[in-house]
Coordinates of C-alpha atoms in Angstrom, one line a residue:
X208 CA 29.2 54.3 -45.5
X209 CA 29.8 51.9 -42.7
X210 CA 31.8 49.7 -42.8
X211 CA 30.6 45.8 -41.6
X212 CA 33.7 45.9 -39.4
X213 CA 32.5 49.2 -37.7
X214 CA 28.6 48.2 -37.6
X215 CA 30.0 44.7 -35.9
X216 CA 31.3 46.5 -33.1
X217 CA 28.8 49.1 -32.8
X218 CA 26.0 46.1 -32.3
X219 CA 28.4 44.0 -30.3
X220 CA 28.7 47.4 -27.5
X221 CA 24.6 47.8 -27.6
X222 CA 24.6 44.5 -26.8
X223 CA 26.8 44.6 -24.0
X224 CA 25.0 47.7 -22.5
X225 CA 21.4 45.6 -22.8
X226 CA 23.4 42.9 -21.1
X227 CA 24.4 45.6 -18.5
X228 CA 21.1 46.5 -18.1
X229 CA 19.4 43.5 -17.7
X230 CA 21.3 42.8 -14.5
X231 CA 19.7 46.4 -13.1
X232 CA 16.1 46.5 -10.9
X233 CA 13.6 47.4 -13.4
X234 CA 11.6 50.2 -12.6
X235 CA 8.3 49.6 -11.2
X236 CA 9.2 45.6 -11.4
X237 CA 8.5 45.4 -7.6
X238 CA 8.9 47.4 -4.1
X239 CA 12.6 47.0 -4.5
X240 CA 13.3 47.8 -8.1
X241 CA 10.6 51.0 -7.0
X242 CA 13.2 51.8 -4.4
X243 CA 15.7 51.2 -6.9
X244 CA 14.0 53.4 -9.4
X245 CA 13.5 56.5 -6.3
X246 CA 17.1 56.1 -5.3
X247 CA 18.1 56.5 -8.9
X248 CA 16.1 59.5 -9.5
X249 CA 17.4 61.0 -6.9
X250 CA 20.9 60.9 -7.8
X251 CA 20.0 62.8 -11.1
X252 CA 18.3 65.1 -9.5
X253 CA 21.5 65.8 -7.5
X254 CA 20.1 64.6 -4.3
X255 CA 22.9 61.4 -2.9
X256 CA 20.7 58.2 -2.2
X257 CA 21.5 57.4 1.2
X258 CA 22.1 53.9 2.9
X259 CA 20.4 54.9 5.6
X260 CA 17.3 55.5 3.5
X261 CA 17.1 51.6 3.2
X262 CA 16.0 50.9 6.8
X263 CA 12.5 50.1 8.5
X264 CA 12.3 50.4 11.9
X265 CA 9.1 48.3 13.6
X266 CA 8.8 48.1 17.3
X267 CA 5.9 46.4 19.4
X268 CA 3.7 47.7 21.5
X269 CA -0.2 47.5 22.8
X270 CA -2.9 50.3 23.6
X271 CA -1.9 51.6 27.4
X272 CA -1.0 54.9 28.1
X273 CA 2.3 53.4 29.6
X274 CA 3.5 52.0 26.6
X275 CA 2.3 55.6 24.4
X276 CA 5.1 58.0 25.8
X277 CA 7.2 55.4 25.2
X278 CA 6.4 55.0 21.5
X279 CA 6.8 58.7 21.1
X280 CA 9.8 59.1 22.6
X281 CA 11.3 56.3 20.4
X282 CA 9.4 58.0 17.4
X283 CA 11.1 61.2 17.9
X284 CA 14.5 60.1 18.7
X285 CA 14.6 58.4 15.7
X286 CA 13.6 61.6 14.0
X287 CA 16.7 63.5 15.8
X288 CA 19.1 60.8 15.2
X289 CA 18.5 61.4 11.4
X290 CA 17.4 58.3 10.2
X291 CA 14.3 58.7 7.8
X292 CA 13.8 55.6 6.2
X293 CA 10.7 54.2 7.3
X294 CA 9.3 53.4 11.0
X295 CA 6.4 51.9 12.1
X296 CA 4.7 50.7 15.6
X297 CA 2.9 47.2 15.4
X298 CA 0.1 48.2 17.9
X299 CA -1.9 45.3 19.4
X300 CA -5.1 46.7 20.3
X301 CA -8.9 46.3 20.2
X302 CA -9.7 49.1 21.7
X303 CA -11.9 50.2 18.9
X304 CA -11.9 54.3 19.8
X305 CA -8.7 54.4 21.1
X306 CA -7.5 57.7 21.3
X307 CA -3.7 57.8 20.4
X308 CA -3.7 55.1 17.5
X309 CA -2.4 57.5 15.3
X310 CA 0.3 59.8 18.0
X311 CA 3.1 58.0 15.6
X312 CA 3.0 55.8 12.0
X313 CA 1.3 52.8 13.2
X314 CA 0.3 49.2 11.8
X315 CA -2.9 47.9 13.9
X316 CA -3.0 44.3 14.9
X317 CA -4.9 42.0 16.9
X318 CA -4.7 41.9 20.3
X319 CA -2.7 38.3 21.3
X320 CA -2.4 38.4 24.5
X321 CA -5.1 36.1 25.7
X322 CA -5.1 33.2 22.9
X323 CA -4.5 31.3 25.8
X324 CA -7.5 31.5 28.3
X325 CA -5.6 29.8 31.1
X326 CA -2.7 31.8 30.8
X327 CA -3.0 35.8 29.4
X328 CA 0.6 36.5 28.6
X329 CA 1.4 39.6 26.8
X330 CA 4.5 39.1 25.2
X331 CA 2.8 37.2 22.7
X332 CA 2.0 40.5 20.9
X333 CA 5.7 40.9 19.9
X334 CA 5.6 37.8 17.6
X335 CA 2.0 38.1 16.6
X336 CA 2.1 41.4 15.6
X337 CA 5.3 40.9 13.7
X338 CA 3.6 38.0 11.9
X339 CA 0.5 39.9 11.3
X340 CA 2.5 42.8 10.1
X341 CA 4.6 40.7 7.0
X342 CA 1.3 39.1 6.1
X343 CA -0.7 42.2 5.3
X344 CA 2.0 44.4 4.7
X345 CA 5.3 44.7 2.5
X346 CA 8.2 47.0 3.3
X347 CA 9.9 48.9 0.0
X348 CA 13.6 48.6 1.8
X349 CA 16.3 46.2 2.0
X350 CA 16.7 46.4 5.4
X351 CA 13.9 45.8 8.8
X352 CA 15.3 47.0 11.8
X353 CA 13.2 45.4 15.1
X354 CA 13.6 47.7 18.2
X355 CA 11.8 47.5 21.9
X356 CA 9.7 50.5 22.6
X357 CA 11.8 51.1 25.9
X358 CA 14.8 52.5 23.9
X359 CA 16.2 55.7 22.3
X360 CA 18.1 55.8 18.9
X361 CA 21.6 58.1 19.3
X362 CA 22.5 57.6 15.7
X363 CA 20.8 55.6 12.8
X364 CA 21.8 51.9 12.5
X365 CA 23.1 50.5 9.3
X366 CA 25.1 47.3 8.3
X367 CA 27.9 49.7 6.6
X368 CA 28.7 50.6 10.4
X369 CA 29.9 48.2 11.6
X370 CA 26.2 46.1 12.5
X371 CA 27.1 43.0 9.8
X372 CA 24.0 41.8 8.6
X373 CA 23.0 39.8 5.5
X374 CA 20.7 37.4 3.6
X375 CA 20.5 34.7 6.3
X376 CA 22.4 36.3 9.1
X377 CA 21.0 38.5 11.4
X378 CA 22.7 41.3 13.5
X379 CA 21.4 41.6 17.1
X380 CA 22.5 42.3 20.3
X381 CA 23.2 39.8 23.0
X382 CA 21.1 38.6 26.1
X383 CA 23.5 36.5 27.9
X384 CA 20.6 34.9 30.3
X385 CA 19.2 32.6 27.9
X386 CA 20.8 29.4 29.6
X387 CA 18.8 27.5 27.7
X388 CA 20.4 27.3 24.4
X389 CA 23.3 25.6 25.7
X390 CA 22.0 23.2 28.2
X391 CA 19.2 20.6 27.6
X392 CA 16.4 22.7 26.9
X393 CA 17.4 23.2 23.5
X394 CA 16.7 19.8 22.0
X395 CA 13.0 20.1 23.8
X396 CA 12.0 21.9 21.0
X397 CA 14.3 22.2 18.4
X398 CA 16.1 18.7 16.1
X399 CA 19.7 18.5 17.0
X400 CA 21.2 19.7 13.4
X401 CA 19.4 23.1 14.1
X402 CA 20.7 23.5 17.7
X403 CA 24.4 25.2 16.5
X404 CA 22.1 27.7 14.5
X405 CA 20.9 28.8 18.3
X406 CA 22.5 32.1 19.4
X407 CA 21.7 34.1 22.6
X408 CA 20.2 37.3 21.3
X409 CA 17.6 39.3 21.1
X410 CA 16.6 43.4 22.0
X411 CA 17.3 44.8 18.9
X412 CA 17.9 43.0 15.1
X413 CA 18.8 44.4 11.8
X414 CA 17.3 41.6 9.4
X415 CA 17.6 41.4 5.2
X416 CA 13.7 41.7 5.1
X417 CA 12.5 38.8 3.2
X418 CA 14.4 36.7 6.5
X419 CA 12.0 38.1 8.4
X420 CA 9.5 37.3 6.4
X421 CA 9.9 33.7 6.5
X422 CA 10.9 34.3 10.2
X423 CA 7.6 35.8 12.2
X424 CA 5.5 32.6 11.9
X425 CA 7.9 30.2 13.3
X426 CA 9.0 33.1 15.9
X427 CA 5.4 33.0 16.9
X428 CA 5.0 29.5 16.9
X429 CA 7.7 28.6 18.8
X430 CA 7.0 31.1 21.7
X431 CA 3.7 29.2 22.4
X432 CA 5.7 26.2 22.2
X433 CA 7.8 27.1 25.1
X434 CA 5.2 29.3 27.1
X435 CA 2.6 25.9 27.2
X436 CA 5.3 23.3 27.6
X437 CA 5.1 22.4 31.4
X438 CA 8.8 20.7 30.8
X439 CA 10.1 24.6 30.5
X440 CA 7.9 25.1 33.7
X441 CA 9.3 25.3 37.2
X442 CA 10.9 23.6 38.9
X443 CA 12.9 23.8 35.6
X444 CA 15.6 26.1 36.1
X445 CA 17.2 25.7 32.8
X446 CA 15.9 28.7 31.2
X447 CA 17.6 31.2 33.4
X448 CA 14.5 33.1 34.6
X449 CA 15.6 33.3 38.1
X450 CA 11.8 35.0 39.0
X451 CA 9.9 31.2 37.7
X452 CA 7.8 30.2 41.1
X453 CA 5.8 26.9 42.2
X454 CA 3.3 29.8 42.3
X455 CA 3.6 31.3 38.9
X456 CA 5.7 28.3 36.9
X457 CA 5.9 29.7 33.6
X458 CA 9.2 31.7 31.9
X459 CA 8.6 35.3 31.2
X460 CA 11.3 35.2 28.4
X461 CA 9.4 32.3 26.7
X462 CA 8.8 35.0 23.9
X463 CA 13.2 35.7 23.6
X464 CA 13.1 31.6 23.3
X465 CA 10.2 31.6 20.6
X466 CA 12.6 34.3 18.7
X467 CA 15.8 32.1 19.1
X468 CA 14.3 28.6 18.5
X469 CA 12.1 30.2 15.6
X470 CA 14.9 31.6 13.3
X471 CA 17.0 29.2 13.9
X472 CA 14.4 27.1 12.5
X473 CA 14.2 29.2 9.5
X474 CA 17.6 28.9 8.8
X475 CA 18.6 32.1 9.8
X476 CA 21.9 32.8 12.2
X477 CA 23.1 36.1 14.4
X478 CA 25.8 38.0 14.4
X479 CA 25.9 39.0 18.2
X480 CA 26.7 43.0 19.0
X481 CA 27.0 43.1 22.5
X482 CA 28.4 46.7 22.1
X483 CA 25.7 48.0 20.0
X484 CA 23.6 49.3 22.4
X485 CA 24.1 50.0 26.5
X486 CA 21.7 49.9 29.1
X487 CA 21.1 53.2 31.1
X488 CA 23.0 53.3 34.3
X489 CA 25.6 51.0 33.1
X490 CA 29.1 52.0 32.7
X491 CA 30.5 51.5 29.1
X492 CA 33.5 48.9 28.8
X493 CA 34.5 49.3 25.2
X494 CA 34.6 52.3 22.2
X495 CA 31.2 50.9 21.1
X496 CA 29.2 51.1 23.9
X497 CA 31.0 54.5 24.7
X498 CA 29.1 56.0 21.5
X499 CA 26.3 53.5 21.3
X500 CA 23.6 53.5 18.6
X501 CA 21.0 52.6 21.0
X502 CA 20.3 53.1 24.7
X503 CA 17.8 51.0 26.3
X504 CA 16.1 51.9 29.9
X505 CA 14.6 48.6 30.8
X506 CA 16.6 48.8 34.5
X507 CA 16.5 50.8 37.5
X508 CA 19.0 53.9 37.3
X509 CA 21.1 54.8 40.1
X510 CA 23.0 58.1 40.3
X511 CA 24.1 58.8 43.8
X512 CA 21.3 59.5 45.2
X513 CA 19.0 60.3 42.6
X514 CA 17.4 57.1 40.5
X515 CA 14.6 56.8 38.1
X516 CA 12.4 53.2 36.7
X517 CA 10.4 53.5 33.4
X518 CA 7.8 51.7 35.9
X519 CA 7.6 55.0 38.1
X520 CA 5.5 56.2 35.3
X521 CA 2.7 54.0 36.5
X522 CA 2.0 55.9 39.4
X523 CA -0.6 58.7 39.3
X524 CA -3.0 60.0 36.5
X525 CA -1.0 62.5 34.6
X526 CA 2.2 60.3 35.1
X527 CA 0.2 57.7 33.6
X528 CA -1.8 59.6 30.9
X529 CA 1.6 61.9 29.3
X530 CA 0.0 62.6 26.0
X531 CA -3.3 63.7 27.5
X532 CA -3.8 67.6 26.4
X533 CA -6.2 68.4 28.6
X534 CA -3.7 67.3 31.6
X535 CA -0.5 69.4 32.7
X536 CA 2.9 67.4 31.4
X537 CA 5.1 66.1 34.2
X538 CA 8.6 66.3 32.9
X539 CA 10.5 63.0 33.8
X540 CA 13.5 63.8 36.4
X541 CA 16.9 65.2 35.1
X542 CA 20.2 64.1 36.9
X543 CA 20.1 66.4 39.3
X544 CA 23.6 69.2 38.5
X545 CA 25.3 68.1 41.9
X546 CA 25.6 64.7 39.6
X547 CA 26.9 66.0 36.3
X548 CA 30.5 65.3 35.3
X549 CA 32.5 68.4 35.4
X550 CA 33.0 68.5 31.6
X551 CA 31.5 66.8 28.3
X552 CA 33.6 64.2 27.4
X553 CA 33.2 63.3 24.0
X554 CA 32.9 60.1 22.2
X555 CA 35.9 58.7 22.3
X556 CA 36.4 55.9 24.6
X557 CA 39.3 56.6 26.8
X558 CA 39.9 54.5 30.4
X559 CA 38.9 56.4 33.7
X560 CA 36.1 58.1 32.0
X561 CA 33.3 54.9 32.2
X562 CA 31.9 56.3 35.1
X563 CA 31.9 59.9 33.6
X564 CA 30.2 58.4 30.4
X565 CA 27.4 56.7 32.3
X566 CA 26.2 59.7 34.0
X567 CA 26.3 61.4 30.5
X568 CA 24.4 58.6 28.8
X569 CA 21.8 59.0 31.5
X570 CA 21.5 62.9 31.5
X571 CA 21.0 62.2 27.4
X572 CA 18.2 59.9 28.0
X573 CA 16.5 61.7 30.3
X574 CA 16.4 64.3 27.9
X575 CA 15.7 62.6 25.0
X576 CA 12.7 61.4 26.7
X577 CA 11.6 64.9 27.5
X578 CA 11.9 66.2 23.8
X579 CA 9.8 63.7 22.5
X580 CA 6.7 64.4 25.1
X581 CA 7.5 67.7 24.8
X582 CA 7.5 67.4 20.5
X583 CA 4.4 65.5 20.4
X584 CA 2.3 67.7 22.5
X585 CA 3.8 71.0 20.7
X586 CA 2.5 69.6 17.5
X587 CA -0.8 67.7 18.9
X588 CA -1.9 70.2 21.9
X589 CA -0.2 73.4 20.7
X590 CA 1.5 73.8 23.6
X591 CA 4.4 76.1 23.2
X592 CA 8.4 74.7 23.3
X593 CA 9.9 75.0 26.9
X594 CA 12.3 78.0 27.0
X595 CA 15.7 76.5 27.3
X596 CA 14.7 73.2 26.2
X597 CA 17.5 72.0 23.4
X598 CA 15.5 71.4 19.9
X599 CA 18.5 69.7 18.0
X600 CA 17.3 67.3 15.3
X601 CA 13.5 68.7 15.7
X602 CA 14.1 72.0 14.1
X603 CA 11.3 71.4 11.6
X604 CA 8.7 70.8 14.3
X605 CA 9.4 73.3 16.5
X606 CA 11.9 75.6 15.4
X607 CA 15.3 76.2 16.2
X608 CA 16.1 76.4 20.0
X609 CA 19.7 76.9 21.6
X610 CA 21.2 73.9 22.7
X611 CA 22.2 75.1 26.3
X612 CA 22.2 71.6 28.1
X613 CA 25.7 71.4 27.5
X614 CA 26.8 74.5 28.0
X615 CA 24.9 74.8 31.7
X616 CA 26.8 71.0 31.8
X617 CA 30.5 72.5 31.1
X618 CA 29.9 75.0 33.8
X619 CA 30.0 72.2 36.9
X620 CA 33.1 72.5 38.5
X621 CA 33.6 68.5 38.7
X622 CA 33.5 68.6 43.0
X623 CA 29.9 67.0 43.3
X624 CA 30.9 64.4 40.7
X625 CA 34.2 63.9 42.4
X626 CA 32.5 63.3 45.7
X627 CA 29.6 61.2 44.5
X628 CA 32.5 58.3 43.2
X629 CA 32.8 57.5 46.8
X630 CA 29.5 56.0 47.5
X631 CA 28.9 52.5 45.8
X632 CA 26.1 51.9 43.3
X633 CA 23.9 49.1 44.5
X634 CA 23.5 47.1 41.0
X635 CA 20.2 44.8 40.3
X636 CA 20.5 41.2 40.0
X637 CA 19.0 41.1 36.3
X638 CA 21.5 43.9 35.8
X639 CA 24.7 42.3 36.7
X640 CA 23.9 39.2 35.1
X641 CA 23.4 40.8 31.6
X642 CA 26.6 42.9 32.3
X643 CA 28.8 39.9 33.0
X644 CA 27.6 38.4 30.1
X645 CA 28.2 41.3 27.9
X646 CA 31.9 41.9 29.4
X647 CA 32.7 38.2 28.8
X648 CA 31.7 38.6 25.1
X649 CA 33.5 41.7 24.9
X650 CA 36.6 40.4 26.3
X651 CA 36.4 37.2 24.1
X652 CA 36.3 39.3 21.3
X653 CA 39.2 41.7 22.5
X654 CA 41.4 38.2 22.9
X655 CA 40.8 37.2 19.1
X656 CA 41.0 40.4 17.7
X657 CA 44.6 40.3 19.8
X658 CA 45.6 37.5 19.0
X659 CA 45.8 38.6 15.3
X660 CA 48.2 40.5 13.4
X661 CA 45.5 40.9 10.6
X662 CA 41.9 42.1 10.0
X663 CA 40.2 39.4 9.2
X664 CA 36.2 37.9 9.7
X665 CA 35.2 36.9 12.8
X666 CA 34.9 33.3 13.0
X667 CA 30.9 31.7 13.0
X668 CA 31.3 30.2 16.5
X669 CA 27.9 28.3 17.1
X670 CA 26.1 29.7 14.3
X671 CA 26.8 33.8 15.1
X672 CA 30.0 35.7 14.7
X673 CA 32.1 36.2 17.8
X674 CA 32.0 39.7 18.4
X675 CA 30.4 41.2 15.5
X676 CA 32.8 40.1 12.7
X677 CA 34.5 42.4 10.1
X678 CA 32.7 45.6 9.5
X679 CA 29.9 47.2 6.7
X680 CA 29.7 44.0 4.2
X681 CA 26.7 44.2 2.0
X682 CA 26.9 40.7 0.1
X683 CA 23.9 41.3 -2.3
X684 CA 26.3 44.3 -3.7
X685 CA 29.1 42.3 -3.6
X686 CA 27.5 39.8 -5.9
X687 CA 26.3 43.0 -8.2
X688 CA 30.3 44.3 -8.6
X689 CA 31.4 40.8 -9.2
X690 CA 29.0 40.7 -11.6
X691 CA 29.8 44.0 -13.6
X692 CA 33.8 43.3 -13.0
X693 CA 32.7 39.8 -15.5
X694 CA 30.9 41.8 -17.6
X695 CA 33.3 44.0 -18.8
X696 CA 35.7 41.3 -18.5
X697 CA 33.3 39.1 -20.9
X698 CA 33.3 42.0 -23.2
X699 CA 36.5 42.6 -23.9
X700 CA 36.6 39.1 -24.8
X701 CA 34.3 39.7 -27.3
X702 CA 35.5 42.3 -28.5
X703 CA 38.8 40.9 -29.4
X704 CA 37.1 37.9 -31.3
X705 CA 34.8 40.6 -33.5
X706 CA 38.1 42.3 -34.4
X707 CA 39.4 39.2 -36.1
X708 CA 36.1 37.4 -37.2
X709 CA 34.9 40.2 -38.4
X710 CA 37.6 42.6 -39.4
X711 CA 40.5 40.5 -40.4
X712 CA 43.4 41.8 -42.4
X713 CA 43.2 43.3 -45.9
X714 CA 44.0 40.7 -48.8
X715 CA 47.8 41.9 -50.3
X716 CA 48.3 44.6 -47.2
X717 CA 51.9 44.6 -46.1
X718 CA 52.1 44.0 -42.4
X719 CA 53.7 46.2 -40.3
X720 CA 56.9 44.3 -39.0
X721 CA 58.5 47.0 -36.9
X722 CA 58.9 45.7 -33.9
X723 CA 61.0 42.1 -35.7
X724 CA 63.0 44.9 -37.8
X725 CA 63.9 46.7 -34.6
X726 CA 65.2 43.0 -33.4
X727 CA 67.2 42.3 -36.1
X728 CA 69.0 45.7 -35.8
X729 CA 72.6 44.8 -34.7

């Protein structure tokens, strides 16, 4: 028989396991506690839930045949990089037959770019598809990862990596131009408290999703805000478009401003990682943007004497049209192998390779950009994989293919990369701008980081973190180990009082004095 001492502490453990419990997602409660409930399952099933299963990568884009081989080519590198989460284009469209609304996973919104009849502006589909998209839709991860459709992912992002992110603070990378959130544009359109919230960012974010949630609405308000308000107008220079004219007054990056002013009015602040991604045709300055996550190809590359522009793809029908199967595929350009460095050179940062690096970044874009066409119109035209043509990371679409690029690459023998170092790269306005923004971040970052003998946080400097801060904190499962770490704490507590209400010592029973006997032992 039982005794009540035994039953006490039997009920007193169920207790503390419900207790336990309770603080667990419930399955089926809601998306999360579903995702909960999936990630669960799969680790008794033997499958590891993965981090990287958390993410939702959304990107913008309208119905143009331009802006098509550019989702694809995102769409696909994401599939290479590894990163299956979930991903999904906001298309702004009313085209009501278009042909490719379905070439990758896609969310169909309204079309926004004319809601101003005086003034059709089509950045206004980035917000408003955005807002569109969290009012009719609701993601099942943690995590919403915006992109631009002009980039490539190299390797999946994730806030465990080094890209801090959190309930109310926002990773993102950094666009240095945006003069206007330290000068006097800034209390134009925001109240004074908010304006240390401000933070020059934009490109790419990594938001906890509910923040963007809250977010898209006042992004979109406040982008019509600063596109309609002649003060932001020229002759206004205080926004740092350097292309405003008498002729054509208002800011192109009204919609980066609408993003800043908006979540800043949300409450939300940025962690700035200027390192996190790297233009094509720039030269890396640190270990991050040696190995980037992202590489973006919104500027003219130069390579000797070879160069390429996303906007050469404008030019001619099937340049135009790439997705079109009943038109031959024009492969974009390679580096031509008079260009190519005369070995691979890793990922490791190391100085005297930048230049090296640059060319390599550039030869993996332009080939990135190729397997994607060439994916999409093996599955959707049947068109057989080039011979030659590396398939890594899109073995399950079209088999497995040899990954020769780098071999034919290790072959060069280094002289036409040697010789190409003498002639200077001419470098775009835009693009040394952003650069010497970037550099001056990095380099602020390099002095605090030197300046300690510790690892330690970044400091919140004007409502972001200089430099990215310390590296993979997740508070939401910070808060859930604290919480476990109490409740065992709490029940041994417990416990210890059950023993002696419960189960005190037997009337007449001769305690043990051992250890006072050993004491009194001369």
């Amino acid at each position: 028989m039982v005794s009540q001492c035994a039953l006490a502490l039997i009920l007193l453990a169920v207790s503390g396991a419900r207790a336990i419990e309770a603080t667990l997602p419930a399955a089926g409660a809601d998306a999360e506690s579903s995702e909960f409930s999936r990630r669960l399952q799969m680790s008794r099933e033997g499958e590891p839930a993965r981090e990287v299963d958390d993410y939702h990568y959304v990107f913008s884009a309208d119905c143009k045949p331009y802006m098509e081989w550019q989702s694809v080519a995102l769409y696909y590198s994401w599939v290479s990089a590894g990163a299956p989460g979930r991903f999904t284009r906001l298309l702004s469209c009313d085209e009501p037959n278009y042909p490719y609304v379905n070439s990758v996973p896609t969310h169909v919104t309204p079309l926004y770019t004319n809601i101003d009849p005086n003034d059709p502006y089509s950045a206004y589909n980035l917000p408003g598809s955005m807002m569109h998209w969290t009012q009719h839709n609701r993601t099942d991860r943690k995590w919403i990862i915006k992109l631009d459709a002009d980039m490539i992912v190299r390797k999946p992002l994730s806030v465990t990596a080094g890209l801090e992110a959190e309930e109310g603070l926002v990773a993102a990378g950094i666009y240095g131009y945006l003069h206007g959130v330290d000068n006097e544009m800034a209390p134009m359109f925001v109240p004074v408290d908010v304006v240390p919230r401000l933070a020059k960012v934009g490109g790419w974010e990594i938001f906890w999703a509910s923040d963007l949630f809250k977010a898209a609405p006042l992004w979109f308000e406040y982008t019509k805000r600063v596109r309609q308000d002649p003060r932001a107008w020229w002759p206004f220079k205080g926004t740092g478009d350097v292309y405003i004219t008498k002729e054509s007054p208002r800011p192109w990056i009204s919609e980066m401003y609408g993003y800043v002013f908006g979540t800043a009015m949300a409450g939300l602040r940025h962690n700035v990682e200027p390192s996190a991604q790297l233009y094509a045709g720039m030269a890396p300055w640190d270990q991050d943007s040696f190995d980037p996550f992202l590489i973006h190809y919104g500027l003219r590359i130069d390579i000797g004497d070879w160069n390429w522009d996303k906007h050469y793809e404008l030019q001619g029908t099937a340049h135009r049209d790439k997705l079109n199967c009943e038109l031959p595929y024009y492969p974009f350009p390679m580096v031509p192998k008079k260009h190519w460095p005369g070995s691979h050179h890793g990922t490791l940062f190391q100085p005297g390779q930048e230049e090296a690096r640059r060319v390599e970044i550039v030869m993996e874009l332009m080939l990135a950009l190729n397997k994607g066409i060439r994916a999409w119109r093996h599955v959707h035209c049947g068109e057989p994989w080039p011979e030659g043509l590396s398939s890594k990371g899109l073995e399950h679409i079209v088999g497995e293919v040899m990954d020769d690029h780098a071999e034919h690459r290790a072959k060069g023998d280094g002289h036409e990369f040697e010789s190409r170092r003498q002639h200077p790269r001419v470098t775009s306005e835009a693009e040394m701008a952003h650069l010497e923004h970037v550099q001056a971040a990095t380099k602020a970052k390099a002095g605090e980081d030197s300046a300690s003998t510790e690892s330690k946080p970044a400091p919140v400097v004007g409502g972001r973190r200089a430099g990215g801060g310390f590296k993979g904190r997740n508070v939401k499962d910070g808060m859930a180990n604290m919480w476990l770490y109490f409740s065992f704490g709490w029940g041994l507590v417990l416990t210890v009082m059950a023993r002696y209400l419960f189960c005190p010592p037997s009337a007449g029973k001769t305690r043990r004095k051992g250890r006072s006997r050993r004491r009194e032992i001369p």
